[in-house]
Coordinates of C-alpha atoms in Angstrom, one line a residue:
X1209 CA 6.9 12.9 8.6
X1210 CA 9.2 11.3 11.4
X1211 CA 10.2 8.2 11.7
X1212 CA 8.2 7.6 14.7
X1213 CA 5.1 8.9 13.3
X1214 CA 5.9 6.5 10.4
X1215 CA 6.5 4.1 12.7
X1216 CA 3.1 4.5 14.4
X1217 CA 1.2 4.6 11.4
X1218 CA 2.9 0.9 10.4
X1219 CA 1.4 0.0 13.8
X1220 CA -1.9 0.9 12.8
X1221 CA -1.9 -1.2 9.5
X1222 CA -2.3 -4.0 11.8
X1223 CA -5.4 -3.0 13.7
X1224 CA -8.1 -5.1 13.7
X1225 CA -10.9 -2.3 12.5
X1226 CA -10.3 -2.0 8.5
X1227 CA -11.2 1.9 8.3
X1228 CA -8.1 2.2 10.8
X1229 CA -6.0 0.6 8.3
X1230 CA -7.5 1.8 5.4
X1231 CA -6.6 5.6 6.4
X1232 CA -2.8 4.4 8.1
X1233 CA -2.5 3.0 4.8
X1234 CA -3.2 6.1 2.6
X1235 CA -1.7 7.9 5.5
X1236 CA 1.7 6.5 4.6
X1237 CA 2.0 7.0 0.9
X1238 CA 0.9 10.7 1.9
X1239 CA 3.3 11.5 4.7
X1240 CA 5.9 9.1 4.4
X1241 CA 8.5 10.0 1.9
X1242 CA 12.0 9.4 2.0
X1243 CA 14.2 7.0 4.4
X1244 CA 10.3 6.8 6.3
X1245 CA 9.0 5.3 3.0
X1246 CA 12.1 2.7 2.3
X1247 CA 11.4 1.3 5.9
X1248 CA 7.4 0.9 5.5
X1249 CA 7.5 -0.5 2.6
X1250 CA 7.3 -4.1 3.7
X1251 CA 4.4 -2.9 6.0
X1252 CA 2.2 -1.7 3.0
X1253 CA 2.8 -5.0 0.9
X1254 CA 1.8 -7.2 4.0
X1255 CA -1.7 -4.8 3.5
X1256 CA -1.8 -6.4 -0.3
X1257 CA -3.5 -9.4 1.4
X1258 CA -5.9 -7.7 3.3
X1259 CA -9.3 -8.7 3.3
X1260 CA -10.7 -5.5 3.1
X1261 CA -10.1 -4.2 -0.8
X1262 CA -10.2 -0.5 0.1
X1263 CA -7.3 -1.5 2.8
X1264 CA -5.4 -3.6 -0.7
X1265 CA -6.4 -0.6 -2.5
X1266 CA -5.0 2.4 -0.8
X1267 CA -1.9 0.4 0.4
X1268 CA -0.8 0.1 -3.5
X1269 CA -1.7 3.6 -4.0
X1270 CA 0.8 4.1 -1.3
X1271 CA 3.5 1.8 -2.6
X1272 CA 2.7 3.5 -6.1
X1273 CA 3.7 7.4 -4.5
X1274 CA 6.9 5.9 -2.6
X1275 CA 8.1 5.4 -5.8
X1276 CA 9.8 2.8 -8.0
X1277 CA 12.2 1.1 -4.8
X1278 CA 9.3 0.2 -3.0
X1279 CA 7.5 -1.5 -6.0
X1280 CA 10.5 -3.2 -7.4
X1281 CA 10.8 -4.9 -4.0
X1282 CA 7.6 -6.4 -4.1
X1283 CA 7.0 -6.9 -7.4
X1284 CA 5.6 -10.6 -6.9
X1285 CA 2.8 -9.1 -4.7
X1286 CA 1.9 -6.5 -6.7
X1287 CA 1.8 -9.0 -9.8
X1288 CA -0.3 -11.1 -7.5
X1289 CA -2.7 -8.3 -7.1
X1290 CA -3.9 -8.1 -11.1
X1291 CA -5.8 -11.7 -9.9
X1292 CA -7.7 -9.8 -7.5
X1293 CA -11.1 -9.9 -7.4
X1294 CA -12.0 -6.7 -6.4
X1295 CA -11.8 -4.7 -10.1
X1296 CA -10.7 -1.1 -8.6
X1297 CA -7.4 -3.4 -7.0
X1298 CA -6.2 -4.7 -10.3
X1299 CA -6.2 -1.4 -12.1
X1300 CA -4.3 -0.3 -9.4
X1301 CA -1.6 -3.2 -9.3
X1302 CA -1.4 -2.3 -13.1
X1303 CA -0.9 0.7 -13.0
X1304 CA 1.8 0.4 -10.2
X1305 CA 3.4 -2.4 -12.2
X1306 CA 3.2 0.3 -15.4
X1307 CA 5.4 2.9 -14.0
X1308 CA 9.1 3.3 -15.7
X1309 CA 12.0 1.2 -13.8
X1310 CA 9.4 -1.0 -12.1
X1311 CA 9.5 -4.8 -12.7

């Protein structure tokens, strides 16, 4: 994936329908590899705070498959996440925060 495509599925995280974010979301961790995944990054954590826990929980699914630079850069959120109150979310965030190298 480009990094205009990349960049128009960042856009999309920010829509105000949560299905559309859910899927830009999931989108990204499933297209997005490479430089395209070091520059999203910072997108998908901003979607840890989403009020929708299917948006939380595909964007740490996404930041889990663009590997162990994208989690070590926001390890704090991800930390943050294993408080969540959605159950599916925090055995995500754990097993993000379980993968070798990650903080």
């Amino acid at each position: 994936l480009g990094r205009d495509a990349g960049d128009a599925l960042a856009h999309k995280l920010l829509d105000g329908d949560a299905g559309i974010r859910w899927r830009a979301a999931e989108a990204l961790g499933n297209l997005c590899l490479g430089s395209c995944s070091a520059a999203h990054s910072d997108a998908l954590a901003v979607c840890l705070e989403d009020e929708s826990s299917w948006v939380r929980t595909a964007a740490l699914r996404s930041l889990e498959k663009l590997g162990v630079g994208a989690t070590d850069a926001h390890a704090a959120a991800l930390k943050g996440r294993l408080a969540d109150g959605n159950h599916l979310v925090r055995s995500c965030a754990s097993r993000v925060l379980q993968q070798p190298g990650d903080a």
